[in-house]
Amino acid sequence: MISRRRMLRGMGAMIALPQLEIMAAVSGKGSTEKKPPLRYLSVFQPNGVYPKAWDVKGTGANYQLSPILAPLKELRDEFMVVSGLNNTVGGDHVQMTSAFLTGVNIKNGKAAMSIDQQIAKKIGGNTAYESLVLGTEPPRQGSVRGNAISIASTVSWSSPTTRISPEINPRVAFDRLFRNKTGAEAVRRAELRQSVVDLVLEDAKAIRRKASSLDQQKLDEYLESVRSVEVQLERVTDPKQADWTPHSVPSERDLAAPPMGIPRERDVHLRLMMDLMVLALWTDTTRVCTLMTAHGFSRQNFSFIDGVTGDHHGISHHKERQEAVTQYTHVSRWYVEQFGYLINRLKSIDEGGSNLLDNSIVFYGSAMKDGNGHKKNDLPVLLAGGGQGQLKQGRHVKLPAQPLSNLHYTIGQKFGIQSPDFNGTQSKTIQALG
């Protein structure tokens, strides 16, 4: 038997192991299998949606998927559509984005601790990282109503005055999570791009000899997953130099690191970040992940989608023009497709009688309903994952109009947070989710 906190180590590199049978806890009455931890994920989509293309028909299990949600047809049993939730903070993108996970109006750069960080404080004490905050777009410059636009680059706040900037470079995020560089040799090997898997292979072989056939399969699948992300990162960040290695061993001072860039393809970049989230959760490196699919005031161009010619923010102010509405819907549908990818990845990770999706609560939404006029009521919200039996999926839950903070308050309770309210708001538990 080995410890749950067991790591694979080699030449300064270190990666956490996935849950294996050999890690079963021992009590006074013999061996018992530990229950996987409950995880929380939040996925933010900018600029709202076109309501008529998002809103579903019907309630309960027999609702009809809308055009934007159609890509999730094969996954409808894994999530619920939640309507009736309002962003109590209206106004501009900075204000509404800041309120997405905090429930409060930002004033003079001050907000409140966001729900992801509250959950991280509650459950993150036994993991290498309390939380993981990722994104795909750098902060923007300028200000709106006295607040820096850069504030809208995140929805995560560790305190009222401290926002957490998302890591947008997948290579940096990967190295932070799965490389532990200690000593000159470890740095040299890491900079020469020797695979993390290669560095820990001997340690993995030793564990494999003691493991059951099921554990051997899990370990092989996990190491292959880590390696595949590495290989993909090499290929997409700098395709021309994917096979490049230094012609000599540089000194630590003059070490010429290989390129660390941002993938050019939007879907590749976003899915890489999702893969990293899954790996981090799978290995219990963290239990809380937040993903900014783009800046809250995003002007990303989506011309790679057939029929789309404008930037996301521009077409979100559609003024009911059919061409803009169609493009707006295409972009929202694309984001939902990426969310479907994440659901499938979580679902694919076996955790012994359940999967990673079963043991997660995944919140997906936008800080506004419709970018045209910054409408704040009836936000587009999806809730995926089983929450270890605490969520009843496959439904449209139509709630009486109420603040989004009620959802955060309810989710916090499912993670053991006991508080009279959520960040000073008049909070109520939403019973209809279970």
Coordinates of C-alpha atoms in Angstrom, one line a residue:
M1 CA 0.0 0.0 0.0
I2 CA 1.2 3.5 -0.8
S3 CA 0.2 6.9 0.5
R4 CA -2.5 8.9 -1.2
R5 CA -0.1 11.8 -1.4
R6 CA 2.5 9.6 -3.2
M7 CA 4.3 11.4 -6.0
L8 CA 6.4 10.1 -8.9
R9 CA 9.8 11.6 -8.6
G10 CA 12.9 11.7 -10.8
M11 CA 15.8 14.1 -11.3
G12 CA 14.0 16.9 -9.7
A13 CA 10.7 16.4 -11.6
M14 CA 7.6 15.5 -9.6
I15 CA 4.1 14.6 -10.6
A16 CA 1.2 13.5 -8.5
L17 CA -0.4 10.1 -9.0
P18 CA -4.0 9.5 -9.9
Q19 CA -6.2 7.6 -7.4
L20 CA -5.1 3.9 -7.4
E21 CA -6.5 0.8 -5.6
I22 CA -3.1 0.4 -3.9
M23 CA -3.7 3.8 -2.1
A24 CA -6.6 2.4 -0.1
A25 CA -6.7 3.7 3.5
V26 CA -6.1 1.4 6.4
S27 CA -8.3 1.6 9.5
G28 CA -8.3 -0.5 12.6
K29 CA -10.7 -2.9 10.9
G30 CA -8.6 -3.4 7.7
S31 CA -8.5 -1.8 4.3
T32 CA -11.2 0.5 3.1
E33 CA -11.4 2.5 -0.1
K34 CA -11.4 6.2 0.3
K35 CA -14.1 8.3 -1.4
P36 CA -12.9 10.6 -4.1
P37 CA -12.9 14.3 -3.2
L38 CA -15.6 16.6 -4.4
R39 CA -14.3 19.2 -6.9
Y40 CA -15.5 22.6 -8.1
L41 CA -15.0 24.1 -11.6
S42 CA -16.2 27.4 -12.8
V43 CA -16.2 28.3 -16.5
F44 CA -16.8 31.9 -17.6
Q45 CA -18.1 32.9 -21.1
P46 CA -17.9 36.6 -22.0
N47 CA -20.4 38.9 -23.6
G48 CA -23.6 37.0 -23.0
V49 CA -25.8 35.2 -25.5
Y50 CA -28.7 35.9 -27.9
P51 CA -31.7 35.1 -25.6
K52 CA -33.9 33.6 -28.3
A53 CA -31.1 31.2 -29.4
W54 CA -30.2 30.2 -25.8
D55 CA -33.6 29.9 -24.0
V56 CA -35.0 26.3 -23.9
K57 CA -38.6 25.3 -24.3
G58 CA -40.3 23.3 -21.5
T59 CA -39.1 22.5 -18.0
G60 CA -38.0 19.4 -16.2
A61 CA -36.5 16.4 -18.1
N62 CA -38.6 16.9 -21.2
Y63 CA -37.3 20.3 -22.2
Q64 CA -36.1 21.0 -25.7
L65 CA -32.5 22.1 -26.3
S66 CA -32.0 25.5 -27.9
P67 CA -29.8 26.1 -31.0
I68 CA -26.9 27.3 -28.9
L69 CA -27.2 24.3 -26.6
A70 CA -27.7 21.7 -29.4
P71 CA -24.0 20.6 -29.3
L72 CA -24.7 19.1 -25.9
K73 CA -27.4 16.8 -27.1
E74 CA -25.5 13.6 -26.3
L75 CA -24.6 15.0 -22.8
R76 CA -28.0 16.3 -21.7
D77 CA -28.1 13.7 -18.8
E78 CA -24.9 15.3 -17.4
F79 CA -26.0 18.9 -16.9
M80 CA -29.0 21.0 -16.1
V81 CA -30.1 24.3 -17.6
V82 CA -30.8 26.8 -14.8
S83 CA -32.9 29.9 -15.6
G84 CA -34.2 32.8 -13.5
L85 CA -30.8 33.8 -12.0
N86 CA -29.9 37.5 -12.1
N87 CA -26.7 39.5 -11.9
T88 CA -27.8 42.0 -9.3
V89 CA -25.0 44.3 -10.6
G90 CA -25.7 46.0 -13.9
G91 CA -23.7 48.5 -15.9
D92 CA -20.5 47.7 -17.8
H93 CA -18.4 44.6 -18.5
V94 CA -16.0 45.3 -15.6
Q95 CA -18.8 45.6 -13.0
M96 CA -20.7 42.6 -14.2
T97 CA -17.7 40.4 -14.7
S98 CA -16.4 41.2 -11.2
A99 CA -19.8 40.3 -9.7
F100 CA -20.0 36.9 -11.5
L101 CA -18.4 34.9 -8.7
T102 CA -18.5 37.5 -5.9
G103 CA -22.1 38.8 -6.1
V104 CA -21.1 42.4 -5.2
N105 CA -20.6 45.6 -7.1
I106 CA -17.0 46.6 -7.5
K107 CA -16.2 50.0 -6.1
N108 CA -12.8 51.7 -6.3
G109 CA -11.3 48.4 -7.3
K110 CA -12.7 46.5 -4.3
A111 CA -15.1 43.5 -4.6
A112 CA -15.2 40.4 -2.3
M113 CA -13.8 36.9 -2.1
S114 CA -15.3 34.9 -5.0
I115 CA -17.0 31.6 -4.5
D116 CA -14.2 29.6 -6.1
Q117 CA -11.7 30.9 -3.6
Q118 CA -14.1 30.4 -0.7
I119 CA -14.4 26.8 -1.7
A120 CA -10.6 26.6 -2.2
K121 CA -10.1 27.8 1.4
K122 CA -12.5 25.2 2.6
I123 CA -11.2 22.1 0.8
G124 CA -7.8 23.0 -0.6
G125 CA -5.6 22.5 2.4
N126 CA -4.5 19.0 1.4
T127 CA -3.5 19.7 -2.2
A128 CA -0.4 21.3 -3.7
Y129 CA -2.5 24.2 -4.9
E130 CA -5.7 25.5 -3.3
S131 CA -7.0 26.5 -6.7
L132 CA -6.0 26.8 -10.4
V133 CA -7.1 29.9 -12.3
L134 CA -6.6 29.8 -16.1
G135 CA -7.5 31.9 -19.0
T136 CA -6.8 32.5 -22.7
E137 CA -6.6 36.2 -23.1
P138 CA -4.3 38.9 -21.6
P139 CA -5.7 41.9 -19.7
R140 CA -6.8 44.9 -21.7
Q141 CA -5.8 48.5 -20.9
G142 CA -8.0 51.5 -20.2
S143 CA -10.7 52.2 -17.7
V144 CA -14.5 52.3 -17.4
R145 CA -16.3 54.3 -14.7
G146 CA -13.1 54.6 -12.7
N147 CA -12.4 50.9 -12.8
A148 CA -9.5 49.4 -14.9
I149 CA -10.7 47.3 -17.8
S150 CA -8.0 44.8 -16.8
I151 CA -10.1 43.9 -13.8
A152 CA -12.5 42.0 -16.2
S153 CA -9.7 39.6 -17.0
T154 CA -10.6 37.5 -14.0
V155 CA -13.6 36.4 -12.0
S156 CA -11.5 35.1 -9.1
W157 CA -10.8 37.2 -6.0
S158 CA -8.9 35.9 -3.0
S159 CA -9.9 39.0 -1.0
P160 CA -11.9 42.2 -1.6
T161 CA -8.8 43.9 -2.8
T162 CA -6.9 41.0 -4.4
R163 CA -7.9 39.6 -7.8
I164 CA -6.2 36.5 -9.2
S165 CA -4.8 36.9 -12.7
P166 CA -5.4 33.8 -14.8
E167 CA -2.4 32.0 -16.3
I168 CA -3.0 32.1 -20.1
N169 CA 0.2 30.3 -21.2
P170 CA -0.4 26.5 -21.2
R171 CA 3.3 25.7 -21.0
V172 CA 3.8 27.9 -17.9
A173 CA 0.7 26.4 -16.3
F174 CA 1.9 22.9 -17.1
D175 CA 5.3 23.4 -15.7
R176 CA 3.9 25.0 -12.6
L177 CA 1.6 22.1 -12.0
F178 CA 3.8 19.1 -13.0
R179 CA 7.4 20.2 -12.8
N180 CA 9.2 20.7 -9.5
K181 CA 12.6 22.1 -10.4
T182 CA 15.1 21.8 -7.6
G183 CA 18.8 22.0 -8.3
A184 CA 20.9 22.6 -11.4
E185 CA 20.4 19.2 -12.9
A186 CA 16.6 19.5 -12.7
V187 CA 16.6 22.9 -14.3
R188 CA 18.9 21.7 -17.1
R189 CA 16.8 18.7 -17.9
A190 CA 13.6 20.7 -17.7
E191 CA 15.0 23.4 -20.0
L192 CA 16.1 20.7 -22.5
R193 CA 12.5 19.7 -22.6
Q194 CA 13.0 16.2 -21.3
S195 CA 9.6 14.7 -20.7
V196 CA 8.2 14.8 -17.2
V197 CA 7.2 11.2 -17.8
D198 CA 10.7 10.2 -18.8
L199 CA 12.1 11.8 -15.6
V200 CA 9.9 9.8 -13.4
L201 CA 9.7 6.6 -15.4
E202 CA 11.9 4.5 -13.1
D203 CA 9.8 5.5 -10.1
A204 CA 6.7 4.6 -12.0
K205 CA 8.1 1.2 -12.9
A206 CA 8.7 0.4 -9.3
I207 CA 5.2 1.2 -8.3
R208 CA 3.8 -0.7 -11.3
R209 CA 5.5 -3.9 -10.2
K210 CA 3.5 -3.8 -6.9
A211 CA 0.2 -2.6 -8.4
S212 CA -2.9 -4.6 -9.5
S213 CA -3.7 -5.0 -13.2
L214 CA -6.3 -2.3 -12.8
D215 CA -3.8 0.1 -11.2
Q216 CA -1.3 -0.7 -13.9
Q217 CA -3.8 0.3 -16.5
K218 CA -4.7 3.5 -14.7
L219 CA -1.0 4.4 -14.2
D220 CA -0.3 3.8 -17.9
E221 CA -3.3 5.9 -19.0
Y222 CA -2.3 8.7 -16.7
L223 CA 1.3 8.9 -17.8
E224 CA 0.2 8.7 -21.4
S225 CA -2.2 11.6 -20.8
V226 CA 0.6 13.7 -19.2
R227 CA 2.9 12.9 -22.2
S228 CA 0.2 13.7 -24.8
V229 CA -0.3 17.2 -23.3
E230 CA 3.4 17.8 -23.4
V231 CA 3.7 16.7 -27.0
Q232 CA 0.7 18.8 -28.0
L233 CA 2.2 21.8 -26.2
E234 CA 5.5 21.4 -28.1
R235 CA 3.6 21.2 -31.4
V236 CA 1.2 24.1 -31.1
T237 CA 3.2 26.7 -29.3
D238 CA 6.0 26.7 -31.9
P239 CA 5.4 24.2 -34.7
K240 CA 8.6 25.1 -36.5
Q241 CA 10.8 24.3 -33.5
A242 CA 8.8 21.4 -32.1
D243 CA 11.8 19.0 -32.5
W244 CA 14.5 21.5 -31.5
T245 CA 17.0 20.7 -28.8
P246 CA 20.1 22.8 -27.9
H247 CA 23.3 21.7 -29.6
S248 CA 25.2 21.9 -26.3
V249 CA 24.4 22.0 -22.6
P250 CA 24.1 25.7 -21.6
S251 CA 25.0 27.0 -18.2
E252 CA 22.2 28.0 -15.8
R253 CA 22.9 31.7 -16.4
D254 CA 22.9 31.4 -20.2
L255 CA 20.2 28.7 -20.5
A256 CA 18.3 29.2 -23.7
A257 CA 14.8 28.1 -22.9
P258 CA 12.7 26.6 -25.7
P259 CA 9.8 28.8 -27.0
M260 CA 6.9 29.2 -24.6
G261 CA 4.1 30.7 -26.6
I262 CA 0.3 30.8 -27.0
P263 CA -1.3 28.4 -29.5
R264 CA -2.6 30.3 -32.5
E265 CA -5.8 28.3 -32.9
R266 CA -8.4 29.4 -30.4
D267 CA -9.9 25.9 -29.9
V268 CA -6.5 24.3 -29.4
H269 CA -5.6 26.9 -26.8
L270 CA -8.9 26.6 -24.9
R271 CA -8.9 22.8 -24.9
L272 CA -5.3 22.7 -23.7
M273 CA -6.3 24.7 -20.7
M274 CA -9.2 22.3 -20.1
D275 CA -6.9 19.4 -20.4
L276 CA -4.7 20.9 -17.8
M277 CA -7.6 21.4 -15.5
V278 CA -8.6 17.8 -15.8
L279 CA -5.1 16.6 -15.2
A280 CA -4.8 18.8 -12.1
L281 CA -8.1 17.6 -10.7
W282 CA -7.4 14.0 -11.6
T283 CA -4.1 13.9 -9.7
D284 CA -5.5 15.9 -6.8
T285 CA -3.0 18.6 -7.4
T286 CA -6.0 20.9 -6.8
R287 CA -9.7 20.5 -6.3
V288 CA -10.8 23.9 -7.5
C289 CA -10.4 25.2 -11.0
T290 CA -11.6 28.4 -12.7
L291 CA -11.4 29.1 -16.4
M292 CA -11.8 32.4 -18.2
T293 CA -12.6 31.3 -21.7
A294 CA -11.8 34.9 -22.6
H295 CA -11.6 38.4 -21.1
G296 CA -14.9 39.7 -19.7
F297 CA -14.7 42.6 -22.3
S298 CA -13.4 40.3 -25.0
R299 CA -13.0 41.6 -28.5
Q300 CA -11.5 38.4 -29.9
N301 CA -12.1 37.8 -33.6
F302 CA -14.0 34.7 -34.5
S303 CA -13.5 34.8 -38.3
F304 CA -12.3 31.2 -38.1
I305 CA -15.9 30.2 -37.7
D306 CA -17.8 30.1 -41.0
G307 CA -20.1 33.1 -41.4
V308 CA -18.5 35.1 -38.6
T309 CA -16.6 38.3 -39.6
G310 CA -16.7 40.5 -36.5
D311 CA -15.2 40.5 -33.0
H312 CA -17.2 39.0 -30.2
H313 CA -17.9 42.2 -28.3
G314 CA -18.9 44.1 -31.4
I315 CA -21.4 41.5 -32.6
S316 CA -22.8 41.1 -29.1
H317 CA -24.2 44.7 -29.5
H318 CA -26.3 43.3 -32.4
K319 CA -29.2 45.8 -32.2
E320 CA -31.4 42.9 -33.5
R321 CA -29.7 43.0 -36.9
Q322 CA -30.1 39.5 -38.3
E323 CA -26.5 39.2 -39.6
A324 CA -25.1 40.2 -36.2
V325 CA -27.5 37.9 -34.3
T326 CA -26.5 35.0 -36.5
Q327 CA -22.8 35.6 -35.9
Y328 CA -23.4 36.1 -32.1
T329 CA -25.2 32.8 -32.0
H330 CA -22.4 31.0 -33.8
V331 CA -19.9 32.3 -31.3
S332 CA -22.0 31.2 -28.3
R333 CA -22.5 27.8 -29.8
W334 CA -18.8 27.5 -30.3
Y335 CA -18.2 28.2 -26.6
V336 CA -20.8 25.6 -25.7
E337 CA -19.0 23.0 -27.9
Q338 CA -15.8 23.6 -25.9
F339 CA -17.8 23.2 -22.7
G340 CA -19.0 19.8 -24.1
Y341 CA -15.4 18.8 -24.6
L342 CA -14.6 19.6 -20.9
I343 CA -17.6 17.5 -19.8
N344 CA -16.5 14.6 -21.9
R345 CA -12.9 14.8 -20.5
L346 CA -14.1 14.8 -16.9
K347 CA -16.5 12.0 -17.7
S348 CA -13.7 9.9 -19.2
I349 CA -11.6 9.8 -15.9
D350 CA -12.4 6.6 -14.0
E351 CA -12.3 7.0 -10.2
G352 CA -13.3 3.5 -9.2
G353 CA -17.1 3.1 -9.5
S354 CA -17.5 6.7 -10.5
N355 CA -15.8 9.3 -12.7
L356 CA -14.4 12.7 -12.3
L357 CA -17.5 14.3 -13.6
D358 CA -19.6 12.4 -11.0
N359 CA -17.4 13.9 -8.3
S360 CA -17.5 17.5 -9.5
I361 CA -19.8 20.5 -9.6
V362 CA -19.2 22.4 -12.8
F363 CA -20.7 25.9 -13.2
Y364 CA -20.8 27.5 -16.6
G365 CA -22.2 30.9 -17.4
S366 CA -21.9 34.5 -18.4
A367 CA -22.1 37.7 -16.4
M368 CA -24.9 39.1 -18.7
K369 CA -27.8 37.6 -20.5
D370 CA -27.5 39.6 -23.7
G371 CA -24.6 41.8 -24.7
N372 CA -27.0 44.1 -26.5
G373 CA -27.8 46.5 -23.7
H374 CA -25.9 44.5 -21.1
K375 CA -29.1 42.8 -19.8
K376 CA -28.5 41.4 -16.4
N377 CA -31.6 39.2 -15.7
D378 CA -32.1 35.5 -16.4
L379 CA -28.4 34.7 -17.0
P380 CA -27.3 31.8 -19.3
V381 CA -26.3 29.2 -16.7
L382 CA -25.5 25.5 -16.9
L383 CA -24.6 23.3 -14.0
A384 CA -22.9 20.0 -14.8
G385 CA -21.6 17.1 -12.8
G386 CA -23.1 14.8 -10.2
G387 CA -21.8 16.6 -7.1
Q388 CA -21.5 13.1 -5.6
G389 CA -25.2 12.7 -5.7
Q390 CA -26.1 16.2 -4.7
L391 CA -27.3 17.3 -8.1
K392 CA -30.1 15.9 -10.3
Q393 CA -29.1 16.4 -13.9
G394 CA -30.9 16.1 -17.2
R395 CA -33.4 18.9 -16.5
H396 CA -34.3 22.5 -17.1
V397 CA -34.8 24.1 -13.7
K398 CA -36.8 27.3 -14.0
L399 CA -36.4 29.3 -10.8
P400 CA -38.4 32.3 -9.6
A401 CA -36.3 35.4 -10.3
Q402 CA -33.4 35.6 -7.8
P403 CA -29.8 36.7 -7.5
L404 CA -27.0 34.5 -8.9
S405 CA -25.4 34.7 -5.4
N406 CA -28.1 32.3 -4.3
L407 CA -26.5 29.7 -6.5
H408 CA -23.0 30.4 -5.1
Y409 CA -24.4 30.2 -1.6
T410 CA -26.1 26.8 -2.3
I411 CA -23.0 25.4 -4.0
G412 CA -20.8 26.6 -1.1
Q413 CA -23.1 24.6 1.3
K414 CA -22.5 21.5 -0.7
F415 CA -18.8 21.9 0.0
G416 CA -19.4 22.3 3.7
I417 CA -19.3 26.1 3.9
Q418 CA -21.4 27.3 6.7
S419 CA -22.2 31.0 6.5
P420 CA -25.3 33.1 7.2
D421 CA -25.0 34.7 3.7
F422 CA -22.9 35.0 0.6
N423 CA -20.7 38.1 0.8
G424 CA -23.4 40.1 2.7
T425 CA -26.1 39.4 0.2
Q426 CA -29.6 38.2 1.2
S427 CA -28.9 34.6 0.4
K428 CA -31.3 31.7 0.2
T429 CA -30.6 28.0 -0.5
I430 CA -31.9 26.8 -3.9
Q431 CA -33.6 23.5 -3.0
A432 CA -34.5 22.6 -6.6
L433 CA -31.0 21.6 -7.7
G434 CA -30.9 18.3 -5.8

